[in-house]
Tab-separated table of C-alpha atoms and ligand atoms in Angstrom:
chain	number	residue	atom	x	y	z
A	1	MET	CA	18.627	286.049	3.398
A	2	THR	CA	18.853	283.361	0.709
A	3	LYS	CA	15.592	282.817	-1.131
A	4	VAL	CA	14.600	279.652	-2.938
A	5	PHE	CA	11.694	278.995	-5.279
A	6	ILE	CA	9.122	276.323	-4.424
A	7	ASN	CA	5.799	275.951	-6.244
A	8	GLY	CA	5.236	279.507	-7.285
A	9	GLU	CA	6.817	281.276	-4.316
A	10	PHE	CA	10.161	282.766	-3.393
A	11	ILE	CA	10.696	281.828	0.243
A	12	ASN	CA	13.446	281.986	2.840
A	13	GLN	CA	15.809	279.044	2.649
A	14	GLU	CA	14.971	277.709	6.129
A	15	ASP	CA	11.231	277.709	5.385
A	16	ALA	CA	11.739	275.689	2.181
A	17	LYS	CA	10.266	272.244	2.867
A	18	VAL	CA	9.000	269.380	0.722
A	19	SER	CA	6.795	266.413	1.604
A	20	TYR	CA	8.196	263.024	2.656
A	21	GLU	CA	5.897	261.604	-0.025
A	22	ASP	CA	7.424	263.655	-2.826
A	23	ARG	CA	8.221	261.216	-5.655
A	24	GLY	CA	11.544	262.913	-6.189
A	25	TYR	CA	12.456	261.947	-2.636
A	26	VAL	CA	11.225	258.346	-2.681
A	27	PHE	CA	11.866	257.360	-6.335
A	28	GLY	CA	14.183	259.998	-7.795
A	29	ASP	CA	11.170	260.565	-10.069
A	30	GLY	CA	12.020	263.917	-11.568
A	31	ILE	CA	14.298	266.003	-13.747
A	32	TYR	CA	16.650	268.939	-13.366
A	33	GLU	CA	18.795	271.562	-15.081
A	34	TYR	CA	21.790	273.562	-14.052
A	35	ILE	CA	22.211	276.953	-15.718
A	36	ARG	CA	25.177	279.327	-15.554
A	37	ALA	CA	24.963	283.072	-14.923
A	38	TYR	CA	27.735	285.361	-16.102
A	39	ASP	CA	27.616	288.983	-15.007
A	40	GLY	CA	24.001	288.617	-13.912
A	41	LYS	CA	22.896	287.196	-17.274
A	42	LEU	CA	21.839	283.627	-18.052
A	43	PHE	CA	23.984	281.642	-20.491
A	44	THR	CA	22.169	279.588	-23.206
A	45	VAL	CA	19.057	279.600	-21.046
A	46	THR	CA	16.619	278.763	-23.846
A	47	GLU	CA	18.654	275.681	-24.788
A	48	HIS	CA	18.612	274.547	-21.145
A	49	PHE	CA	14.848	274.903	-20.764
A	50	GLU	CA	14.156	273.256	-24.104
A	51	ARG	CA	16.098	270.277	-22.774
A	52	PHE	CA	14.191	270.486	-19.450
A	53	VAL	CA	10.884	270.326	-21.325
A	54	ARG	CA	12.184	267.379	-23.382
A	55	SER	CA	13.301	265.498	-20.239
A	56	ALA	CA	9.855	266.091	-18.707
A	57	GLY	CA	8.188	264.808	-21.865
A	58	GLU	CA	10.275	261.619	-21.906
A	59	LEU	CA	9.151	260.893	-18.314
A	60	GLN	CA	5.543	261.974	-19.059
A	61	ILE	CA	5.702	264.718	-16.433
A	62	ASP	CA	3.280	267.526	-17.306
A	63	LEU	CA	5.073	270.754	-16.406
A	64	ASP	CA	2.603	273.591	-15.789
A	65	TYR	CA	5.178	276.121	-16.966
A	66	THR	CA	6.208	277.393	-20.382
A	67	VAL	CA	9.871	277.990	-21.268
A	68	GLU	CA	9.227	281.756	-20.945
A	69	GLU	CA	7.790	281.344	-17.439
A	70	LEU	CA	10.710	279.148	-16.383
A	71	ILE	CA	13.209	281.718	-17.673
A	72	ASP	CA	11.353	284.388	-15.741
A	73	ILE	CA	11.561	282.341	-12.496
A	74	VAL	CA	15.329	281.811	-12.698
A	75	ARG	CA	15.881	285.473	-13.653
A	76	GLN	CA	13.938	286.574	-10.566
A	77	LEU	CA	15.889	284.104	-8.437
A	78	LEU	CA	19.192	285.672	-9.537
A	79	LYS	CA	17.789	289.099	-8.863
A	80	VAL	CA	16.383	288.504	-5.370
A	81	ASN	CA	19.635	286.800	-4.345
A	82	GLU	CA	21.779	289.485	-6.033
A	83	ILE	CA	23.821	286.938	-7.986
A	84	LYS	CA	26.175	288.070	-10.752
A	85	SER	CA	28.494	285.118	-11.347
A	86	GLY	CA	26.963	281.801	-10.319
A	87	GLY	CA	24.490	279.112	-11.213
A	88	VAL	CA	20.859	278.176	-10.892
A	89	TYR	CA	19.674	274.648	-10.096
A	90	ILE	CA	16.078	273.863	-11.012
A	91	GLN	CA	14.203	270.579	-10.652
A	92	ALA	CA	10.697	269.241	-11.136
A	93	THR	CA	9.401	266.052	-9.551
A	94	ARG	CA	6.256	264.195	-10.573
A	95	GLY	CA	4.659	265.424	-7.356
A	96	VAL	CA	3.418	264.221	-3.987
A	97	ALA	CA	1.386	261.010	-3.676
A	98	PRO	CA	1.195	257.832	-1.529
A	99	ARG	CA	4.153	255.570	-2.393
A	100	GLU	CA	3.223	253.432	-5.369
A	101	HIS	CA	5.632	252.854	-8.291
A	102	SER	CA	3.102	253.544	-11.054
A	103	PHE	CA	2.067	257.133	-11.773
A	104	PRO	CA	-0.407	258.636	-9.280
A	105	THR	CA	-4.103	258.497	-10.191
A	106	PRO	CA	-5.658	260.949	-10.257
A	107	GLU	CA	-2.685	262.901	-11.563
A	108	VAL	CA	-0.905	265.245	-9.117
A	109	LYS	CA	0.805	268.561	-9.790
A	110	PRO	CA	4.579	268.462	-10.283
A	111	VAL	CA	6.714	270.097	-7.576
A	112	LEU	CA	9.043	272.743	-8.994
A	113	MET	CA	12.046	273.866	-6.930
A	114	ALA	CA	14.960	276.157	-7.765
A	115	PHE	CA	17.866	277.746	-5.953
A	116	ALA	CA	20.800	279.923	-7.007
A	117	LYS	CA	24.395	280.148	-5.803
A	118	SER	CA	27.196	282.551	-6.402
A	119	TYR	CA	30.618	281.331	-7.566
A	120	ASP	CA	33.488	282.230	-9.866
A	121	ARG	CA	34.558	280.614	-13.109
A	122	PRO	CA	37.126	277.791	-12.507
A	123	TYR	CA	40.025	279.908	-13.793
A	124	GLU	CA	42.839	277.883	-12.190
A	125	ASP	CA	41.634	274.538	-13.549
A	126	LEU	CA	40.889	276.022	-16.984
A	127	LYS	CA	44.508	277.175	-17.132
A	128	ASN	CA	46.220	274.131	-15.593
A	129	GLY	CA	43.866	271.261	-16.409
A	130	ILE	CA	42.483	268.528	-14.163
A	131	ASN	CA	43.072	264.829	-13.443
A	132	ALA	CA	40.571	262.198	-14.525
A	133	VAL	CA	40.173	258.454	-14.078
A	134	THR	CA	38.319	255.893	-16.190
A	135	VAL	CA	35.484	253.848	-14.727
A	136	GLU	CA	32.877	251.389	-16.031
A	137	ASP	CA	29.578	253.063	-16.947
A	138	ILE	CA	26.944	251.244	-14.875
A	139	ARG	CA	24.073	253.666	-15.545
A	140	TRP	CA	20.659	252.886	-17.061
A	141	LEU	CA	19.985	253.151	-20.800
A	142	ARG	CA	18.226	256.536	-20.778
A	143	CYS	CA	21.215	258.737	-20.004
A	144	ASP	CA	19.743	261.276	-22.469
A	145	ILE	CA	17.219	262.304	-19.791
A	146	LYS	CA	18.583	264.734	-17.180
A	147	SER	CA	16.834	262.845	-14.395
A	148	LEU	CA	17.236	262.957	-10.618
A	149	ASN	CA	18.324	259.308	-10.672
A	150	LEU	CA	22.066	259.881	-10.383
A	151	LEU	CA	23.355	256.876	-8.461
A	152	GLY	CA	25.676	255.690	-11.243
A	153	ASN	CA	27.025	259.239	-11.591
A	154	VAL	CA	27.399	259.627	-7.815
A	155	LEU	CA	29.380	256.381	-7.488
A	156	ALA	CA	31.562	257.292	-10.484
A	157	LYS	CA	32.368	260.737	-9.035
A	158	GLU	CA	33.147	259.266	-5.637
A	159	TYR	CA	35.546	256.809	-7.326
A	160	ALA	CA	37.275	259.815	-8.934
A	161	VAL	CA	37.592	261.571	-5.579
A	162	LYS	CA	39.099	258.422	-4.051
A	163	TYR	CA	41.855	258.501	-6.692
A	164	ASN	CA	42.481	262.250	-6.405
A	165	ALA	CA	40.801	263.082	-9.678
A	166	SER	CA	38.170	265.704	-10.485
A	167	GLU	CA	36.201	263.658	-12.981
A	168	ALA	CA	35.434	260.023	-13.769
A	169	ILE	CA	35.341	259.241	-17.495
A	170	GLN	CA	32.887	256.389	-17.986
A	171	HIS	CA	33.059	253.618	-20.575
A	172	ARG	CA	30.363	251.097	-21.458
A	173	GLY	CA	32.436	248.042	-22.282
A	174	GLU	CA	35.318	249.567	-24.247
A	175	THR	CA	33.291	252.514	-25.580
A	176	VAL	CA	33.922	255.856	-23.889
A	177	THR	CA	30.573	257.489	-23.118
A	178	GLU	CA	30.902	260.607	-20.933
A	179	GLY	CA	31.998	261.930	-17.546
A	180	ALA	CA	29.996	261.595	-14.328
A	181	SER	CA	28.695	265.134	-14.939
A	182	SER	CA	30.351	266.189	-18.209
A	183	ASN	CA	30.821	265.263	-21.856
A	184	VAL	CA	34.185	263.922	-23.048
A	185	TYR	CA	36.302	264.701	-26.115
A	186	ALA	CA	39.484	263.111	-27.480
A	187	ILE	CA	41.534	265.362	-29.754
A	188	LYS	CA	43.782	263.618	-32.264
A	189	ASP	CA	45.627	265.228	-35.204
A	190	GLY	CA	43.596	268.421	-34.863
A	191	LYS	CA	40.237	266.599	-34.930
A	192	ILE	CA	37.734	266.573	-32.076
A	193	TYR	CA	36.092	263.209	-31.384
A	194	THR	CA	33.076	262.811	-29.100
A	195	HIS	CA	30.341	260.235	-28.467
A	196	PRO	CA	27.307	260.771	-30.736
A	197	VAL	CA	24.084	262.056	-29.190
A	198	ASN	CA	21.949	259.026	-28.310
A	199	ASN	CA	20.532	257.299	-25.217
A	200	CYS	CA	24.019	256.600	-23.789
A	201	ILE	CA	24.965	260.224	-23.068
A	202	LEU	CA	23.402	263.452	-21.886
A	203	ASN	CA	23.249	265.902	-24.774
A	204	GLY	CA	25.233	268.725	-23.136
A	205	ILE	CA	24.500	272.353	-23.901
A	206	THR	CA	28.231	273.048	-23.510
A	207	ARG	CA	28.796	270.228	-26.030
A	208	LYS	CA	26.501	272.116	-28.393
A	209	VAL	CA	28.487	275.336	-27.843
A	210	ILE	CA	31.737	273.432	-28.540
A	211	LYS	CA	30.217	272.192	-31.793
A	212	TRP	CA	29.377	275.800	-32.762
A	213	ILE	CA	32.937	276.893	-31.945
A	214	SER	CA	34.423	274.048	-33.992
A	215	GLU	CA	32.332	275.223	-36.964
A	216	ASP	CA	33.496	278.832	-36.441
A	217	TYR	CA	37.160	277.751	-36.429
A	218	ASP	CA	36.853	274.982	-39.046
A	219	LEU	CA	37.900	272.293	-36.588
A	220	PRO	CA	36.586	268.838	-37.567
A	221	PHE	CA	33.950	267.734	-35.005
A	222	ILE	CA	33.516	263.986	-35.314
A	223	GLU	CA	30.529	262.458	-33.520
A	224	GLU	CA	31.617	258.825	-33.460
A	225	THR	CA	32.276	256.405	-30.634
A	226	PHE	CA	35.879	255.626	-29.663
A	227	ASN	CA	37.410	253.257	-27.153
A	228	VAL	CA	39.458	253.739	-23.984
A	229	GLU	CA	42.703	252.939	-25.815
A	230	PHE	CA	42.044	255.728	-28.354
A	231	LEU	CA	41.340	258.153	-25.505
A	232	LYS	CA	44.593	257.229	-23.764
A	233	LYS	CA	46.545	257.955	-26.968
A	234	ALA	CA	44.837	261.297	-27.612
A	235	ASP	CA	46.927	264.455	-28.087
A	236	GLU	CA	44.492	266.400	-25.903
A	237	ILE	CA	41.465	265.465	-23.788
A	238	ILE	CA	38.734	267.793	-22.627
A	239	ILE	CA	35.559	267.494	-20.635
A	240	SER	CA	32.719	270.002	-20.832
A	241	SER	CA	29.788	271.057	-18.702
A	242	THR	CA	27.943	274.168	-17.620
A	243	SER	CA	30.219	274.600	-14.596
A	244	ALA	CA	33.482	273.118	-16.022
A	245	GLU	CA	33.157	274.928	-19.407
A	246	VAL	CA	35.967	273.746	-21.772
A	247	MET	CA	38.119	271.897	-19.250
A	248	PRO	CA	41.469	270.321	-20.181
A	249	VAL	CA	42.338	266.888	-18.753
A	250	VAL	CA	46.103	266.666	-18.267
A	251	LYS	CA	46.267	263.318	-16.467
A	252	LEU	CA	44.230	260.197	-17.108
A	253	ASP	CA	44.545	257.218	-14.742
A	254	GLY	CA	47.775	258.761	-13.452
A	255	GLU	CA	49.374	259.052	-16.926
A	256	THR	CA	50.207	262.312	-18.660
A	257	VAL	CA	47.884	263.210	-21.561
A	258	GLY	CA	49.767	264.150	-24.778
A	259	ASP	CA	52.834	266.210	-23.906
A	260	GLY	CA	51.305	267.342	-20.624
A	261	ASN	CA	50.571	270.882	-21.796
A	262	ILE	CA	47.236	272.481	-22.650
A	263	GLY	CA	47.057	271.848	-26.396
A	264	PRO	CA	46.283	274.228	-29.279
A	265	VAL	CA	42.786	272.863	-30.009
A	266	THR	CA	41.803	273.172	-26.343
A	267	ARG	CA	43.056	276.765	-26.309
A	268	LYS	CA	41.063	277.625	-29.452
A	269	LEU	CA	37.908	276.134	-27.934
A	270	GLN	CA	38.448	278.062	-24.703
A	271	GLU	CA	38.933	281.286	-26.656
A	272	GLY	CA	35.776	280.579	-28.662
A	273	PHE	CA	33.850	279.792	-25.479
A	274	ASP	CA	34.649	283.224	-24.032
A	275	LYS	CA	33.173	284.799	-27.171
A	276	TYR	CA	29.965	282.779	-26.801
A	277	ILE	CA	29.649	283.947	-23.187
A	278	GLU	CA	29.416	287.458	-24.632
A	279	THR	CA	26.890	286.637	-27.325
A	280	LYS	CA	24.712	283.937	-25.700
A	281	SER	CA	24.033	285.459	-22.278
A	282	ASN	CA	20.900	287.493	-21.644
B	301	PLP	C1	24.451	267.929	-17.179
B	301	PLP	C2	25.347	266.837	-17.650
B	301	PLP	C3	26.321	267.044	-18.646
B	301	PLP	C4	26.704	268.400	-19.166
B	301	PLP	O1	25.660	269.101	-19.745
B	301	PLP	P1	25.740	270.695	-19.858
B	301	PLP	O2	24.438	271.042	-20.465
B	301	PLP	O3	26.899	271.006	-20.749
B	301	PLP	O4	25.946	271.223	-18.475
B	301	PLP	C5	26.989	265.933	-19.136
B	301	PLP	N1	26.774	264.692	-18.639
B	301	PLP	C6	25.873	264.471	-17.672
B	301	PLP	C7	25.690	263.085	-17.162
B	301	PLP	C8	25.148	265.529	-17.137
B	301	PLP	O5	24.271	265.304	-16.153
């Protein structure tokens, strides 16, 4: 029986219910994280919950949990569901209150929910690469917050699906920002280019790991904006996320990227990523 976590309890999936007045439901007023488990251990879990706490802070949601308590909850969730390879989704909404845009007064308790699922690493795609399309970035200007408001991301991903692609690479005007649910990198002449961390992108934990790997291997990691034209002329393109890891993009808008093969920088980053799985899971 699958168990989910809601407000302090591990309960059977079918008994897991939330109120129709939950602000996550009516306003998308909340935040989330998605954390990977490899061999029953959590990957970069502290980094994920530090970001969760930051997202909460930016939305002035008072979480009643410390990072240690949150780690303990997701660990227990993996355990009770006997998950080895998989992921944990966790979200907090501002809470339940009569529908009014401004924050509830008096303050209400946030609603914390988490569930875990088992799945394998995307071995086939990591080896062969994926297709991507470009799409205008229509999201709000606080993309640094991992919030439940994902309409721009949802529409971008659906556009990708329509054109037989696995990811939509968004651009704000000509500037490439990030994927619908991933960060984006253009590799040119052995250098890795990616959008700087600011309000226009989500500061990915996998992005952080890629930065560590690039330091380990002395690969230049250049955090500067670039345009769609630069991306289309890249030798290699990758996207990264907790579930996609270091994912090669071999086709962009129907055109072959570079020479169509998985490039040497991508391979190095993938090799480095496997090492971090060993050292950063606990
Ligand atoms: C979660 C997310 C990412 C990837 O972040 P990771 O921490 O690497 O999983 C990138 N972009 C967006 C919009 C996201 O929501």
